Amino acid sequence: MNTLILLALVGLGAQLVDGSLGMAYGVTSTTLLLAIGTNPAAASATVHLAEIGTTLASGAAHWRFGNVDWKVVARVGIPGAVGAFVGATFLSWLAVELAQPVMSTILLGLGIYVLLRFTVQGLPTRSERPLRRRFLVPLGLVGGFMDATGGGGWGPVGTPALLASGRMEPRKVIGTIDTSEFFVAVAASIGFFFGLSGVGIDWSWALALLIGGLIAAPIAAWLVRHVPPRILGSLVGGLIVLTNSRTLLRSDWIAAPAPVAWTVYVVIALVWAGAVAWSVRAHLAASRLEKARVAEGARTD
């Protein structure tokens, strides 16, 4: 029961982050399941089963708040489903001894990317030109494959790519990525069902993650307009880096002695603290600058 309550809280927290940032539900949840010794393919399958419900609820909430571009949902979501099915099938065939460090390496890379992306922020100038299929189709294929094999990755791949294009406002990027992830979650779950035949999947864990996510989905869709994504992204990215570094250092690939491992943990913690402090400082500076511009405009009028 304690494990189920913890998983529900993780699902709630992960969905709050995912609905506010457009990423990190799968990465955060899968990282926890790996940390407690779950089979990598089963961990990803469990998270994707929960995501069928959470992405549906999140998409509905984002749609209600006007955060969804349905044309982009279709153009990126369908290729994402294809990539997710292939990735789930691939991970199901991988030996457990190889799959865990492989998945942790993918998650570590995604965590570093999330940490850097939101600590060192910089969005391009907005453009009104529409997004093309030749950009969205490969993005969906890669994002879907990464999501299934890494237990998360649709958001870390898709959200920054759409933001970097400068052709959608941030709230619509987040809402669109969250909504299109429903196709990815369904396709990945089907792939794992065929690959694993249900073996190793804990349905009660999936339900606990789902319940937490369903509670958080409408809150996150509302918070996307109010919570500073830069600070939240740095916090989540650092947590993912630290947790997956621990998994890798304890794996057969590295098997680092305790003094070396703890040295790495301390270095990561210090970098993480510095990144969060930098993000807080940058957010406060941007807020002061925006207030000064508003005040200057009022005086000019």
mmCIF file of C-alpha atoms in Angstrom, residues 58-295:
data_model
loop_
_atom_site.group_PDB
_atom_site.id
_atom_site.type_symbol
_atom_site.label_atom_id
_atom_site.label_comp_id
_atom_site.label_asym_id
_atom_site.label_seq_id
_atom_site.Cartn_x
_atom_site.Cartn_y
_atom_site.Cartn_z
ATOM 1 C CA SER A 58 -4.386 16.273 -20.112
ATOM 2 C CA GLY A 59 -5.349 16.762 -23.763
ATOM 3 C CA ALA A 60 -8.962 17.444 -22.810
ATOM 4 C CA ALA A 61 -7.876 19.962 -20.175
ATOM 5 C CA HIS A 62 -5.478 21.734 -22.557
ATOM 6 C CA TRP A 63 -8.195 21.807 -25.241
ATOM 7 C CA ARG A 64 -10.562 23.432 -22.760
ATOM 8 C CA PHE A 65 -7.993 26.162 -22.035
ATOM 9 C CA GLY A 66 -7.290 26.697 -25.763
ATOM 10 C CA ASN A 67 -3.765 25.272 -25.688
ATOM 11 C CA VAL A 68 -4.032 22.785 -28.607
ATOM 12 C CA ASP A 69 -3.269 23.053 -32.347
ATOM 13 C CA TRP A 70 -5.154 20.052 -33.764
ATOM 14 C CA LYS A 71 -3.436 20.120 -37.185
ATOM 15 C CA VAL A 72 -0.047 19.698 -35.543
ATOM 16 C CA VAL A 73 -1.454 17.015 -33.201
ATOM 17 C CA ALA A 74 -2.371 14.846 -36.191
ATOM 18 C CA ARG A 75 0.793 15.523 -38.185
ATOM 19 C CA VAL A 76 3.187 14.706 -35.353
ATOM 20 C CA GLY A 77 1.082 12.218 -33.349
ATOM 21 C CA ILE A 78 0.545 9.594 -36.056
ATOM 22 C CA PRO A 79 4.264 9.274 -36.964
ATOM 23 C CA GLY A 80 4.938 9.292 -33.218
ATOM 24 C CA ALA A 81 2.669 6.268 -32.822
ATOM 25 C CA VAL A 82 4.616 4.378 -35.514
ATOM 26 C CA GLY A 83 7.941 5.197 -33.840
ATOM 27 C CA ALA A 84 6.583 4.193 -30.413
ATOM 28 C CA PHE A 85 5.363 0.792 -31.637
ATOM 29 C CA VAL A 86 8.747 0.031 -33.197
ATOM 30 C CA GLY A 87 10.575 1.214 -30.066
ATOM 31 C CA ALA A 88 8.382 -0.868 -27.732
ATOM 32 C CA THR A 89 8.936 -3.992 -29.828
ATOM 33 C CA PHE A 90 12.683 -3.382 -29.867
ATOM 34 C CA LEU A 91 12.904 -2.900 -26.086
ATOM 35 C CA SER A 92 10.793 -6.030 -25.439
ATOM 36 C CA TRP A 93 13.344 -8.162 -27.289
ATOM 37 C CA LEU A 94 16.339 -6.702 -25.441
ATOM 38 C CA ALA A 95 17.875 -8.751 -22.601
ATOM 39 C CA VAL A 96 17.203 -7.289 -19.126
ATOM 40 C CA GLU A 97 20.930 -7.095 -18.289
ATOM 41 C CA LEU A 98 21.466 -4.915 -21.355
ATOM 42 C CA ALA A 99 18.155 -3.048 -21.307
ATOM 43 C CA GLN A 100 18.549 -1.425 -17.874
ATOM 44 C CA PRO A 101 21.854 0.407 -18.520
ATOM 45 C CA VAL A 102 20.718 1.233 -22.067
ATOM 46 C CA MET A 103 17.492 2.791 -20.779
ATOM 47 C CA SER A 104 19.299 4.610 -17.958
ATOM 48 C CA THR A 105 21.769 6.022 -20.480
ATOM 49 C CA ILE A 106 18.904 7.320 -22.624
ATOM 50 C CA LEU A 107 17.173 8.785 -19.572
ATOM 51 C CA LEU A 108 20.428 10.343 -18.380
ATOM 52 C CA GLY A 109 20.896 12.012 -21.757
ATOM 53 C CA LEU A 110 17.334 13.297 -21.706
ATOM 54 C CA GLY A 111 17.800 14.551 -18.155
ATOM 55 C CA ILE A 112 20.955 16.459 -19.104
ATOM 56 C CA TYR A 113 19.110 17.921 -22.075
ATOM 57 C CA VAL A 114 16.151 19.018 -19.929
ATOM 58 C CA LEU A 115 18.495 20.535 -17.328
ATOM 59 C CA LEU A 116 20.504 22.490 -19.906
ATOM 60 C CA ARG A 117 17.457 23.429 -21.959
ATOM 61 C CA PHE A 118 15.662 25.124 -19.091
ATOM 62 C CA THR A 119 18.725 26.495 -17.290
ATOM 63 C CA VAL A 120 20.208 28.107 -20.386
ATOM 64 C CA GLN A 121 16.977 29.381 -21.899
ATOM 65 C CA GLY A 122 16.592 31.209 -25.164
ATOM 66 C CA LEU A 123 13.609 31.103 -27.492
ATOM 67 C CA PRO A 124 13.808 32.389 -31.093
ATOM 68 C CA THR A 125 11.756 35.211 -32.500
ATOM 69 C CA ARG A 126 8.213 34.118 -33.284
ATOM 70 C CA SER A 127 7.325 33.401 -36.914
ATOM 71 C CA GLU A 128 3.850 33.069 -38.393
ATOM 72 C CA ARG A 129 4.867 30.491 -41.008
ATOM 73 C CA PRO A 130 3.128 27.096 -40.581
ATOM 74 C CA LEU A 131 4.977 23.971 -39.527
ATOM 75 C CA ARG A 132 5.624 21.593 -42.450
ATOM 76 C CA ARG A 133 5.095 17.820 -42.593
ATOM 77 C CA ARG A 134 8.719 17.268 -43.620
ATOM 78 C CA PHE A 135 9.660 18.644 -40.177
ATOM 79 C CA LEU A 136 6.848 17.098 -38.112
ATOM 80 C CA VAL A 137 6.938 13.524 -39.505
ATOM 81 C CA PRO A 138 10.635 12.817 -38.696
ATOM 82 C CA LEU A 139 10.172 14.580 -35.350
ATOM 83 C CA GLY A 140 7.263 12.277 -34.510
ATOM 84 C CA LEU A 141 9.115 9.114 -35.573
ATOM 85 C CA VAL A 142 12.220 9.930 -33.516
ATOM 86 C CA GLY A 143 10.252 11.179 -30.524
ATOM 87 C CA GLY A 144 7.989 8.130 -30.467
ATOM 88 C CA PHE A 145 10.908 5.688 -30.707
ATOM 89 C CA MET A 146 12.815 7.488 -27.935
ATOM 90 C CA ASP A 147 9.706 7.577 -25.760
ATOM 91 C CA ALA A 148 9.116 3.829 -25.923
ATOM 92 C CA THR A 149 12.749 2.726 -25.560
ATOM 93 C CA GLY A 150 13.589 5.269 -22.842
ATOM 94 C CA GLY A 151 10.301 5.138 -20.942
ATOM 95 C CA GLY A 152 9.978 8.822 -21.770
ATOM 96 C CA GLY A 153 11.239 11.182 -24.426
ATOM 97 C CA TRP A 154 8.226 12.406 -26.396
ATOM 98 C CA GLY A 155 8.209 15.692 -24.503
ATOM 99 C CA PRO A 156 11.988 16.218 -24.256
ATOM 100 C CA VAL A 157 12.281 15.646 -28.022
ATOM 101 C CA GLY A 158 9.070 17.287 -29.249
ATOM 102 C CA THR A 159 8.598 20.295 -26.973
ATOM 103 C CA PRO A 160 12.037 21.925 -27.473
ATOM 104 C CA ALA A 161 11.897 21.234 -31.235
ATOM 105 C CA LEU A 162 8.534 22.991 -31.613
ATOM 106 C CA LEU A 163 9.611 25.821 -29.313
ATOM 107 C CA ALA A 164 12.838 26.253 -31.293
ATOM 108 C CA SER A 165 10.870 26.563 -34.537
ATOM 109 C CA GLY A 166 9.362 29.784 -33.220
ATOM 110 C CA ARG A 167 6.100 29.068 -35.048
ATOM 111 C CA MET A 168 3.864 28.292 -32.073
ATOM 112 C CA GLU A 169 3.380 30.112 -28.788
ATOM 113 C CA PRO A 170 4.773 28.148 -25.812
ATOM 114 C CA ARG A 171 1.416 27.272 -24.209
ATOM 115 C CA LYS A 172 0.181 25.772 -27.503
ATOM 116 C CA VAL A 173 3.422 23.825 -27.910
ATOM 117 C CA ILE A 174 2.933 22.253 -24.484
ATOM 118 C CA GLY A 175 -0.767 21.547 -25.002
ATOM 119 C CA THR A 176 -0.198 20.093 -28.476
ATOM 120 C CA ILE A 177 2.656 17.814 -27.382
ATOM 121 C CA ASP A 178 0.685 16.596 -24.364
ATOM 122 C CA THR A 179 -2.384 15.866 -26.498
ATOM 123 C CA SER A 180 -0.505 14.082 -29.305
ATOM 124 C CA GLU A 181 1.227 11.872 -26.717
ATOM 125 C CA PHE A 182 -2.028 9.921 -26.417
ATOM 126 C CA PHE A 183 -1.305 8.295 -29.808
ATOM 127 C CA VAL A 184 2.229 7.463 -28.664
ATOM 128 C CA ALA A 185 1.037 5.925 -25.380
ATOM 129 C CA VAL A 186 -1.545 3.718 -27.120
ATOM 130 C CA ALA A 187 0.893 2.501 -29.794
ATOM 131 C CA ALA A 188 3.669 1.820 -27.259
ATOM 132 C CA SER A 189 1.256 -0.119 -25.028
ATOM 133 C CA ILE A 190 0.183 -2.284 -27.972
ATOM 134 C CA GLY A 191 3.836 -2.904 -28.854
ATOM 135 C CA PHE A 192 4.661 -3.948 -25.296
ATOM 136 C CA PHE A 193 1.561 -6.148 -25.131
ATOM 137 C CA PHE A 194 2.760 -8.130 -28.136
ATOM 138 C CA GLY A 195 6.379 -8.097 -27.017
ATOM 139 C CA LEU A 196 5.887 -9.007 -23.360
ATOM 140 C CA SER A 197 2.446 -10.677 -23.367
ATOM 141 C CA GLY A 198 1.746 -8.833 -20.123
ATOM 142 C CA VAL A 199 4.655 -10.492 -18.265
ATOM 143 C CA GLY A 200 6.253 -8.246 -15.613
ATOM 144 C CA ILE A 201 3.672 -5.469 -15.891
ATOM 145 C CA ASP A 202 2.183 -4.490 -12.527
ATOM 146 C CA TRP A 203 -1.349 -3.307 -13.289
ATOM 147 C CA SER A 204 -1.854 -1.883 -9.798
ATOM 148 C CA TRP A 205 1.232 0.303 -10.266
ATOM 149 C CA ALA A 206 -0.091 1.543 -13.593
ATOM 150 C CA LEU A 207 -3.416 2.335 -11.919
ATOM 151 C CA ALA A 208 -1.677 4.241 -9.100
ATOM 152 C CA LEU A 209 0.313 6.323 -11.591
ATOM 153 C CA LEU A 210 -2.879 6.915 -13.570
ATOM 154 C CA ILE A 211 -4.849 8.127 -10.555
ATOM 155 C CA GLY A 212 -2.142 10.601 -9.585
ATOM 156 C CA GLY A 213 -1.895 11.823 -13.169
ATOM 157 C CA LEU A 214 -5.648 12.249 -13.563
ATOM 158 C CA ILE A 215 -5.794 14.433 -10.457
ATOM 159 C CA ALA A 216 -2.956 16.613 -11.711
ATOM 160 C CA ALA A 217 -3.941 16.942 -15.400
ATOM 161 C CA PRO A 218 -6.485 19.805 -15.142
ATOM 162 C CA ILE A 219 -4.354 21.604 -12.562
ATOM 163 C CA ALA A 220 -1.305 21.437 -14.847
ATOM 164 C CA ALA A 221 -3.248 22.766 -17.841
ATOM 165 C CA TRP A 222 -4.178 25.801 -15.764
ATOM 166 C CA LEU A 223 -0.701 26.200 -14.234
ATOM 167 C CA VAL A 224 0.961 26.309 -17.655
ATOM 168 C CA ARG A 225 0.042 30.003 -17.782
ATOM 169 C CA HIS A 226 1.401 30.774 -14.306
ATOM 170 C CA VAL A 227 4.328 28.555 -13.225
ATOM 171 C CA PRO A 228 7.851 29.593 -14.372
ATOM 172 C CA PRO A 229 8.865 26.655 -16.588
ATOM 173 C CA ARG A 230 12.536 27.570 -16.391
ATOM 174 C CA ILE A 231 12.825 26.863 -12.666
ATOM 175 C CA LEU A 232 10.682 23.733 -12.785
ATOM 176 C CA GLY A 233 12.641 22.369 -15.743
ATOM 177 C CA SER A 234 15.957 22.789 -13.912
ATOM 178 C CA LEU A 235 14.589 21.025 -10.836
ATOM 179 C CA VAL A 236 13.242 18.054 -12.798
ATOM 180 C CA GLY A 237 16.254 17.761 -15.100
ATOM 181 C CA GLY A 238 18.654 17.593 -12.155
ATOM 182 C CA LEU A 239 16.574 14.923 -10.424
ATOM 183 C CA ILE A 240 16.556 12.750 -13.546
ATOM 184 C CA VAL A 241 20.333 13.152 -14.015
ATOM 185 C CA LEU A 242 21.091 12.249 -10.390
ATOM 186 C CA THR A 243 18.797 9.205 -10.264
ATOM 187 C CA ASN A 244 19.947 7.675 -13.546
ATOM 188 C CA SER A 245 23.613 8.352 -12.775
ATOM 189 C CA ARG A 246 23.083 6.257 -9.637
ATOM 190 C CA THR A 247 21.604 3.415 -11.708
ATOM 191 C CA LEU A 248 24.493 3.476 -14.182
ATOM 192 C CA LEU A 249 27.204 3.664 -11.525
ATOM 193 C CA ARG A 250 25.713 0.577 -9.844
ATOM 194 C CA SER A 251 25.288 -1.362 -13.116
ATOM 195 C CA ASP A 252 27.608 -4.075 -14.435
ATOM 196 C CA TRP A 253 28.773 -1.634 -17.096
ATOM 197 C CA ILE A 254 30.557 0.552 -14.540
ATOM 198 C CA ALA A 255 30.255 -0.962 -11.027
ATOM 199 C CA ALA A 256 31.921 2.091 -9.501
ATOM 200 C CA PRO A 257 33.344 1.769 -5.956
ATOM 201 C CA ALA A 258 31.465 3.686 -3.258
ATOM 202 C CA PRO A 259 33.960 6.594 -2.909
ATOM 203 C CA VAL A 260 33.872 7.253 -6.654
ATOM 204 C CA ALA A 261 30.088 7.000 -6.789
ATOM 205 C CA TRP A 262 29.571 9.406 -3.894
ATOM 206 C CA THR A 263 32.024 11.874 -5.433
ATOM 207 C CA VAL A 264 29.958 11.834 -8.629
ATOM 208 C CA TYR A 265 26.727 12.312 -6.643
ATOM 209 C CA VAL A 266 28.157 15.338 -4.810
ATOM 210 C CA VAL A 267 29.375 16.920 -8.059
ATOM 211 C CA ILE A 268 25.980 16.390 -9.711
ATOM 212 C CA ALA A 269 24.183 17.813 -6.650
ATOM 213 C CA LEU A 270 26.372 20.937 -6.681
ATOM 214 C CA VAL A 271 25.854 21.475 -10.425
ATOM 215 C CA TRP A 272 22.119 20.897 -9.963
ATOM 216 C CA ALA A 273 21.921 23.435 -7.112
ATOM 217 C CA GLY A 274 23.849 25.949 -9.217
ATOM 218 C CA ALA A 275 21.533 25.403 -12.181
ATOM 219 C CA VAL A 276 18.414 25.941 -10.074
ATOM 220 C CA ALA A 277 19.915 29.085 -8.492
ATOM 221 C CA TRP A 278 20.807 30.374 -11.964
ATOM 222 C CA SER A 279 17.279 29.717 -13.229
ATOM 223 C CA VAL A 280 15.704 31.473 -10.236
ATOM 224 C CA ARG A 281 17.985 34.472 -10.691
ATOM 225 C CA ALA A 282 17.315 34.644 -14.432
ATOM 226 C CA HIS A 283 13.559 34.363 -13.914
ATOM 227 C CA LEU A 284 13.540 37.162 -11.328
ATOM 228 C CA ALA A 285 15.676 39.347 -13.606
ATOM 229 C CA ALA A 286 13.319 38.739 -16.537
ATOM 230 C CA SER A 287 10.325 39.552 -14.325
ATOM 231 C CA ARG A 288 11.889 42.839 -13.193
ATOM 232 C CA LEU A 289 12.703 43.743 -16.784
ATOM 233 C CA GLU A 290 9.154 43.018 -17.910
ATOM 234 C CA LYS A 291 7.718 45.121 -15.074
ATOM 235 C CA ALA A 292 10.065 47.974 -15.998
ATOM 236 C CA ARG A 293 8.913 47.800 -19.626
ATOM 237 C CA VAL A 294 5.262 47.879 -18.580
ATOM 238 C CA ALA A 295 5.891 50.837 -16.285
#
